[in-house]
Short mmCIF file of N, CA and C in Angstrom, two decimals:
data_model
loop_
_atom_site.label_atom_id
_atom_site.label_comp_id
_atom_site.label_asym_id
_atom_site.label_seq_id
_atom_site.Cartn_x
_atom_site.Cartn_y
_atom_site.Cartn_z
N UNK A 279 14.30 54.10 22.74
CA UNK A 279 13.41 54.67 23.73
C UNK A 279 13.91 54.30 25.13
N UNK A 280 14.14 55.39 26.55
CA UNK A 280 14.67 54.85 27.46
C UNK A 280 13.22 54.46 28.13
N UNK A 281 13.59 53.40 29.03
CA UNK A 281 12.78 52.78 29.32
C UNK A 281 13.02 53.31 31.28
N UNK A 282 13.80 53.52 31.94
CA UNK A 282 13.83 53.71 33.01
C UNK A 282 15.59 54.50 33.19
N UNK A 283 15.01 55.57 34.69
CA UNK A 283 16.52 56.34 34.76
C UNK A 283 17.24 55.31 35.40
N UNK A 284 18.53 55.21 35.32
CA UNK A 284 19.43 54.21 36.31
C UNK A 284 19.47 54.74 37.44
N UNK A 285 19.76 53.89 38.74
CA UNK A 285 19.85 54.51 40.03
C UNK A 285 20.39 53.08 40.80
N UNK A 286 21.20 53.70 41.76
CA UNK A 286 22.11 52.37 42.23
C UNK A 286 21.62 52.46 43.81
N UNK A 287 21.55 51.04 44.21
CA UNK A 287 21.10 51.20 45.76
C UNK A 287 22.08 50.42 46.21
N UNK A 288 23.10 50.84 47.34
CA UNK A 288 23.87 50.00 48.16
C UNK A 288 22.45 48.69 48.70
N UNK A 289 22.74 47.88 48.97
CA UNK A 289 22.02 46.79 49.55
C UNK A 289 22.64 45.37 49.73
N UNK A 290 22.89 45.42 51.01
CA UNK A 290 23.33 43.35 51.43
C UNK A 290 22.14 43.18 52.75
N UNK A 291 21.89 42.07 52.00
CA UNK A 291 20.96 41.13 52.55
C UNK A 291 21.73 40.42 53.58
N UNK A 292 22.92 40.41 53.33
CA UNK A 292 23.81 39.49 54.30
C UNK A 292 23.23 39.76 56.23
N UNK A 293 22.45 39.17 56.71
CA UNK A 293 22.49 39.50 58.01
C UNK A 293 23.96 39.80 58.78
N UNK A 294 24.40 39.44 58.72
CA UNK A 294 26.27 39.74 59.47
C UNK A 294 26.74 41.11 58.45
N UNK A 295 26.06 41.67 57.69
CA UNK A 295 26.48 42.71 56.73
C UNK A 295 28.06 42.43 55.96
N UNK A 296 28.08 41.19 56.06
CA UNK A 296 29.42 40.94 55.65
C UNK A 296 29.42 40.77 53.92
N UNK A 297 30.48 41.06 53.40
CA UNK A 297 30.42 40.93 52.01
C UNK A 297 31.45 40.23 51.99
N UNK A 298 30.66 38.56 51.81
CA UNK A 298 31.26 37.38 51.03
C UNK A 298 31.15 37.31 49.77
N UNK A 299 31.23 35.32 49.38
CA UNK A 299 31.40 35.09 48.14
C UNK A 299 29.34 34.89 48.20
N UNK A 300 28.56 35.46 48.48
CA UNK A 300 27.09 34.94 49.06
C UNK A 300 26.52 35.71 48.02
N UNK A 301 26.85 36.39 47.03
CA UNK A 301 25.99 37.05 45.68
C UNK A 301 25.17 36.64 45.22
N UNK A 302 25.12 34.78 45.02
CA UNK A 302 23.61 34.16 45.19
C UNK A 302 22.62 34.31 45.47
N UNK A 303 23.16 34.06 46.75
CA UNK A 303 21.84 34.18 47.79
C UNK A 303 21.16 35.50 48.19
N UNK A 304 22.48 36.70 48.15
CA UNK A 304 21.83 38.30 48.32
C UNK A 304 20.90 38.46 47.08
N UNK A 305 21.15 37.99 46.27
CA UNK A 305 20.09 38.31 44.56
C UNK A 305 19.10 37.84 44.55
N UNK A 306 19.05 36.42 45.04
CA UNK A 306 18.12 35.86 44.99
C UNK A 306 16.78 36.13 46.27
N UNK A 307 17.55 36.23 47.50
CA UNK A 307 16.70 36.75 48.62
C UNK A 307 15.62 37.80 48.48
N UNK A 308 16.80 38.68 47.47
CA UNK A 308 16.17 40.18 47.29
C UNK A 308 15.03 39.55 46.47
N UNK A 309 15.71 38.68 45.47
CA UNK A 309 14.28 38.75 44.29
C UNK A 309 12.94 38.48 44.39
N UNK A 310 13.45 37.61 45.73
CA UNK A 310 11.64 36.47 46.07
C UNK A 310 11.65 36.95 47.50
N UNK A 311 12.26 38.36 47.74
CA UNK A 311 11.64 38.97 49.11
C UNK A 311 11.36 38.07 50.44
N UNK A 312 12.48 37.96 50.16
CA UNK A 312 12.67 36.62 51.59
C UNK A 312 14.07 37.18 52.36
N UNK A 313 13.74 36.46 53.17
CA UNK A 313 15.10 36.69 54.31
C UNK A 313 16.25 36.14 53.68
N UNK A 314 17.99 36.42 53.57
CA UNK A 314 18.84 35.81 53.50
C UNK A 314 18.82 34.35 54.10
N UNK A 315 18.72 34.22 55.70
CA UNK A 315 18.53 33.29 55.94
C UNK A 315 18.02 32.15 55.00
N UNK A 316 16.80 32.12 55.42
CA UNK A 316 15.67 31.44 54.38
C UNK A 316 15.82 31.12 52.98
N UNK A 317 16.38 32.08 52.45
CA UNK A 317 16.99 31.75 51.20
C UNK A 317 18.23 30.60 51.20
N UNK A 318 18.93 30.56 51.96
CA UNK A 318 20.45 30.08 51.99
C UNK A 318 19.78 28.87 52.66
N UNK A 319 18.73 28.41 53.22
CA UNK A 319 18.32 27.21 53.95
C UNK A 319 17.78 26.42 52.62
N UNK A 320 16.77 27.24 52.33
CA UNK A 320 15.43 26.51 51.27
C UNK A 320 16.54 26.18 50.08
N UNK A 321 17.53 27.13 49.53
CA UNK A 321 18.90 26.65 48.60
C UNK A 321 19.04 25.49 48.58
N UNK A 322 19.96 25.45 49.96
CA UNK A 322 20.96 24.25 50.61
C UNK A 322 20.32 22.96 50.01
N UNK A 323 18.64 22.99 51.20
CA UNK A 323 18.01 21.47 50.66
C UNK A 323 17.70 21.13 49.40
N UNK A 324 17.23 22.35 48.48
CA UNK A 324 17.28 21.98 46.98
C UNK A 324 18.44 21.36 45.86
N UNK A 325 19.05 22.41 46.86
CA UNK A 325 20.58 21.58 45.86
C UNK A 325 20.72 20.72 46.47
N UNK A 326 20.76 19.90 47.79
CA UNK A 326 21.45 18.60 48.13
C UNK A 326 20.48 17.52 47.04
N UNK A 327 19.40 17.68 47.33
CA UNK A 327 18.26 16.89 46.66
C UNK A 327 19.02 16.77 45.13
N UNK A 328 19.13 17.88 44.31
CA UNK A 328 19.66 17.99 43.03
C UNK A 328 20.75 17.72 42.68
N UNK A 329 21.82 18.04 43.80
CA UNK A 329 23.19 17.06 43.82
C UNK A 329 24.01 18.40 43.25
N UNK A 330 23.58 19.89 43.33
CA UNK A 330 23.89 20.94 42.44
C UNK A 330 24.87 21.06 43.98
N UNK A 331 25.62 22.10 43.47
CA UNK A 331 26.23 22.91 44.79
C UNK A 331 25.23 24.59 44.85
N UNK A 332 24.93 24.83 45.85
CA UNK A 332 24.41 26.02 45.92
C UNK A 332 24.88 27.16 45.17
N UNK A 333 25.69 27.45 45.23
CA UNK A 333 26.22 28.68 44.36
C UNK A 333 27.05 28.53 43.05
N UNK A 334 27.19 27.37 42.47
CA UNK A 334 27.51 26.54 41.25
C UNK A 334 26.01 26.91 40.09
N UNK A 335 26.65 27.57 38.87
CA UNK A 335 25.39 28.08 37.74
C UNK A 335 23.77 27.06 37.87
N UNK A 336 24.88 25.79 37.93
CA UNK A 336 23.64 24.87 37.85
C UNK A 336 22.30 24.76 38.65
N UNK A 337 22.90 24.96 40.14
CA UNK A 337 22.27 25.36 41.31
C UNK A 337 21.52 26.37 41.32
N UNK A 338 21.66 27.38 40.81
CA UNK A 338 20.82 28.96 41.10
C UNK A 338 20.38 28.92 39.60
N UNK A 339 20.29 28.34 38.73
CA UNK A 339 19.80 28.30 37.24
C UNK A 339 18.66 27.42 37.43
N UNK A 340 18.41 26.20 38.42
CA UNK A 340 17.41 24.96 38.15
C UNK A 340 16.74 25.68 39.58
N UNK A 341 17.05 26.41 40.38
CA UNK A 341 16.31 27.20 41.26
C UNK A 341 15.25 27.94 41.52
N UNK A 342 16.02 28.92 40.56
CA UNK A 342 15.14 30.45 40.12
C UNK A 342 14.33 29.57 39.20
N UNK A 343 14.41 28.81 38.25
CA UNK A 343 13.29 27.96 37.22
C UNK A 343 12.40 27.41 37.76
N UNK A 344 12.63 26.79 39.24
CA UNK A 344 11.63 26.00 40.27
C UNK A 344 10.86 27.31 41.08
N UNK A 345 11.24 28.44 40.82
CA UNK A 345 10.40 29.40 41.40
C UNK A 345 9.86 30.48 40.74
N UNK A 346 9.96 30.22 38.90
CA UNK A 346 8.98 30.62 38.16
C UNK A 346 10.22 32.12 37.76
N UNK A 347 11.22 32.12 37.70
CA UNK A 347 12.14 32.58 36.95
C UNK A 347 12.49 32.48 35.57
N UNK A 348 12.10 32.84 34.49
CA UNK A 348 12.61 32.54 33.18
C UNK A 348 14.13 32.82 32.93
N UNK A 349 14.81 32.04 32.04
CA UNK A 349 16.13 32.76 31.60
C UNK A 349 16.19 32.91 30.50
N UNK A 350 17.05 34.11 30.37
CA UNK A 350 17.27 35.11 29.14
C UNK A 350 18.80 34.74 28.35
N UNK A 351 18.90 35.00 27.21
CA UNK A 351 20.20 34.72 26.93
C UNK A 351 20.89 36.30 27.00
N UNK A 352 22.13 36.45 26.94
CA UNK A 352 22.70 37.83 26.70
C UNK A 352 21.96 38.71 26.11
N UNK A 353 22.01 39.92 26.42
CA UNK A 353 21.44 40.53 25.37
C UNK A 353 22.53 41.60 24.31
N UNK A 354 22.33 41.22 23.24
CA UNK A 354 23.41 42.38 22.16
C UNK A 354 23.31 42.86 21.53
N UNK A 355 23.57 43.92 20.81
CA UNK A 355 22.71 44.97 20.00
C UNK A 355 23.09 44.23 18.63
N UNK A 356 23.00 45.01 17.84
CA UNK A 356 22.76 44.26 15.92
C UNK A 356 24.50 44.22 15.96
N UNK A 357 24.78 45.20 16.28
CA UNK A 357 26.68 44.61 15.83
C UNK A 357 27.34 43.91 16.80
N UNK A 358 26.52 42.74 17.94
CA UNK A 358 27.02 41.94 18.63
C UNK A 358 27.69 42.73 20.30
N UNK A 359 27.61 44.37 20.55
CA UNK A 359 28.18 44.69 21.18
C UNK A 359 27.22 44.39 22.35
N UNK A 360 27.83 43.96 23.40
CA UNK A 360 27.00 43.89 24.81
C UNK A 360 26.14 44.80 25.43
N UNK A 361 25.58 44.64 26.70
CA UNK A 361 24.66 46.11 27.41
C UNK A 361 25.53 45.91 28.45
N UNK A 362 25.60 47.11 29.10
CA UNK A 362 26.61 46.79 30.60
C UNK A 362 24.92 47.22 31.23
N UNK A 363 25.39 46.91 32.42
CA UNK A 363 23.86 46.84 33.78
C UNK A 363 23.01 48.07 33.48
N UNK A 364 23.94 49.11 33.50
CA UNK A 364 23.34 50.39 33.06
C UNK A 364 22.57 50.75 32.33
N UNK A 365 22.96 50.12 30.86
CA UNK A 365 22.01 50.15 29.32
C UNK A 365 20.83 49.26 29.57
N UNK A 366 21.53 48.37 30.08
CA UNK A 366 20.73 47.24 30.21
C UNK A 366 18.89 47.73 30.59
N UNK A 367 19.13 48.22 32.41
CA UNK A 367 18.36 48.85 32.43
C UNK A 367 17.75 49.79 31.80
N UNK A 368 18.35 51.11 31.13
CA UNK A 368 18.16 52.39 30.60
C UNK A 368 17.00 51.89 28.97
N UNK A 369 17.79 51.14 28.57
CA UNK A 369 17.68 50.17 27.43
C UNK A 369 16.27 49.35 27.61
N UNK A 370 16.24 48.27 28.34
CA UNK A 370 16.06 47.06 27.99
C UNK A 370 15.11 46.60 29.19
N UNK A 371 15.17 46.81 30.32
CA UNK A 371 14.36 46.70 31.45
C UNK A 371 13.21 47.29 31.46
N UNK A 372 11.93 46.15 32.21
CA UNK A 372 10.64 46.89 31.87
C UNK A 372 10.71 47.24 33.62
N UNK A 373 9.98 48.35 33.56
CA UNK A 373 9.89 48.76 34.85
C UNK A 373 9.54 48.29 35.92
N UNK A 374 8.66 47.20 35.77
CA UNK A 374 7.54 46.55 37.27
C UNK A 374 8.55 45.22 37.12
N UNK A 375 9.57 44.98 36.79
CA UNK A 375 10.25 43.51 36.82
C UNK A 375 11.32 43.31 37.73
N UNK A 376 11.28 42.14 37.61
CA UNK A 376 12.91 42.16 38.56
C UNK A 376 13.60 40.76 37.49
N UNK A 377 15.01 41.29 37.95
CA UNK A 377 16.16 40.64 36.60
C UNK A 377 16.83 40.31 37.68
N UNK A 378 17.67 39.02 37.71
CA UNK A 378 18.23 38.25 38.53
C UNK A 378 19.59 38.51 37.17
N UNK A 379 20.79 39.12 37.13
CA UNK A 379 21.31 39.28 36.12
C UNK A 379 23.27 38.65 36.85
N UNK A 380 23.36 38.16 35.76
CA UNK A 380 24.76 37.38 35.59
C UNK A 380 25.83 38.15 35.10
N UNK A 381 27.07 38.62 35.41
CA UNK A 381 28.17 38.92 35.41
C UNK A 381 29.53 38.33 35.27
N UNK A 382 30.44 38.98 35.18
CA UNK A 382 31.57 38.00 35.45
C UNK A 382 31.82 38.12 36.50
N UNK A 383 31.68 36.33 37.04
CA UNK A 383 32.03 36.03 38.49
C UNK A 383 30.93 36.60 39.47
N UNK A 384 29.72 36.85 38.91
CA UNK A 384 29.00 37.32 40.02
C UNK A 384 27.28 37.89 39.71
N UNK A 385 26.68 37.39 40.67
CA UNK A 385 25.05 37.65 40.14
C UNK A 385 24.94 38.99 40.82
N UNK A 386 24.04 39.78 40.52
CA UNK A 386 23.24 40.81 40.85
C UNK A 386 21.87 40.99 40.38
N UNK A 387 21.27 41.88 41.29
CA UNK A 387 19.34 42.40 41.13
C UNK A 387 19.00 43.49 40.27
N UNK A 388 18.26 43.46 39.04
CA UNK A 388 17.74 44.77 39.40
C UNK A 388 16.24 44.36 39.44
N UNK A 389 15.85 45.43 40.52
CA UNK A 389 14.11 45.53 40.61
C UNK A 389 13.61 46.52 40.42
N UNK A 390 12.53 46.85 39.88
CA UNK A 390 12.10 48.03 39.40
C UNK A 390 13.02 48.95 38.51
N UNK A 391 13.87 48.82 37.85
CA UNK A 391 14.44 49.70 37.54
C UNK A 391 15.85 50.11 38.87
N UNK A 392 15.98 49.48 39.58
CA UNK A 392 17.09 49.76 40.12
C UNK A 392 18.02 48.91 40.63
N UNK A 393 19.40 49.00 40.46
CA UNK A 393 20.33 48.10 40.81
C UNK A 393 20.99 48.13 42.28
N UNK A 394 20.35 46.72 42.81
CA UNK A 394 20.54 47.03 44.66
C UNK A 394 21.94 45.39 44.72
N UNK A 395 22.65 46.32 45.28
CA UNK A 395 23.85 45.16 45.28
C UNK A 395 24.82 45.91 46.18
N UNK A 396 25.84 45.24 46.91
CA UNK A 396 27.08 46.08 47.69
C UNK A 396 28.00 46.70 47.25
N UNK A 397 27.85 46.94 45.76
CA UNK A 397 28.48 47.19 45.21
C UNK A 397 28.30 48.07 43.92
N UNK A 398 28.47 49.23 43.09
CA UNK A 398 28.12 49.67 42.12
C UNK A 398 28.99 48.69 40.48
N UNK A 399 28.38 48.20 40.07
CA UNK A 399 28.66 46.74 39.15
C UNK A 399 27.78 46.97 37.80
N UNK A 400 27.28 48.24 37.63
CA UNK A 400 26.76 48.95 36.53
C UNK A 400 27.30 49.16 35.38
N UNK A 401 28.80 49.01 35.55
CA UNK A 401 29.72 49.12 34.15
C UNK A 401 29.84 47.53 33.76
N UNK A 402 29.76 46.18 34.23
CA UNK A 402 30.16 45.18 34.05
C UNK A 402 28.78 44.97 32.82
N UNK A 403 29.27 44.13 31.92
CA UNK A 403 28.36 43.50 30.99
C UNK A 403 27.72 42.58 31.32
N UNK A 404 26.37 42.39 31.17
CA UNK A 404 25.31 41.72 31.13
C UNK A 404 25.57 40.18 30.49
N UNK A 405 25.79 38.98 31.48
CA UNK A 405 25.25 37.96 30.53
C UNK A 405 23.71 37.52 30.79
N UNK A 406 23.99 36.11 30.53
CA UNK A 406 22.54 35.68 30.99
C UNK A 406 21.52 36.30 32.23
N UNK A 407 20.26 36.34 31.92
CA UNK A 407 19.39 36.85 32.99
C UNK A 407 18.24 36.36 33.38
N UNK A 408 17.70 36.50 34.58
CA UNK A 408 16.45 35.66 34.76
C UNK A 408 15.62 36.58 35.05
N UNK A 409 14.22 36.72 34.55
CA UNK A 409 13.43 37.42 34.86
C UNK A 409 11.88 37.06 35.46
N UNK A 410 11.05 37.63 36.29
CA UNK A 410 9.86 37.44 36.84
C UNK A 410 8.95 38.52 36.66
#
């Protein structure tokens, strides 16, 4: 049963519109509707406190959990084959949610049913995910 159409939204949170290594913090900003800024501040002091590095798994994994984020393991169909972002959504995403979703080498959003990132990253496979 599809659950939602795919649809891709260019989107950086980056105030300088610059596209760094900051995929963290753009995912996460987006997710809890906060400013980049603010995000990359309220981070910083959590991880120093935690001893995590900000953009290190550990860091944005004990984060999103301190702000009522669950995590998901991969998701794979019965013969072990992966979802790329696309299925994922089409598939597997409930509509009113937002998925804080893991990649190789790189986090991305989807909210509502749509994937907002600088990038179209819809073919990459789905690992772990956090959801609200």
């Amino acid at each position: 049963m599809k659950k939602n159409n795919f649809k891709y939204v260019n989107f950086n949170a980056n105030p300088k519109n610059k596209k760094t290594e900051d995929c963290v913090i753009r995912a996460i900003s987006k997710g809890l509707n906060q400013k980049w800024e603010d995000t990359y501040l309220e981070m910083a002091k959590f991880c120093i406190k935690k001893g995590y590095m900000l953009n290190g798994k550990n860091g944005y994994k004990t984060y999103l959990k301190s702000k009522g984020y669950e995590m998901c393991k991969m998701p794979r169909r019965e013969d072990r084959t992966r979802y790329t972002i696309k299925e994922f959504v089409e598939e597997i995403a409930e509509p009113n949610k937002t998925y804080i979703i893991s990649v190789a080498n790189h986090l991305t959003l989807v909210q509502n049913g749509i994937l907002y990132d600088t990038w179209d990253c819809s073919r990459k496979s789905v690992g772990n995910y956090w959801v609200v």
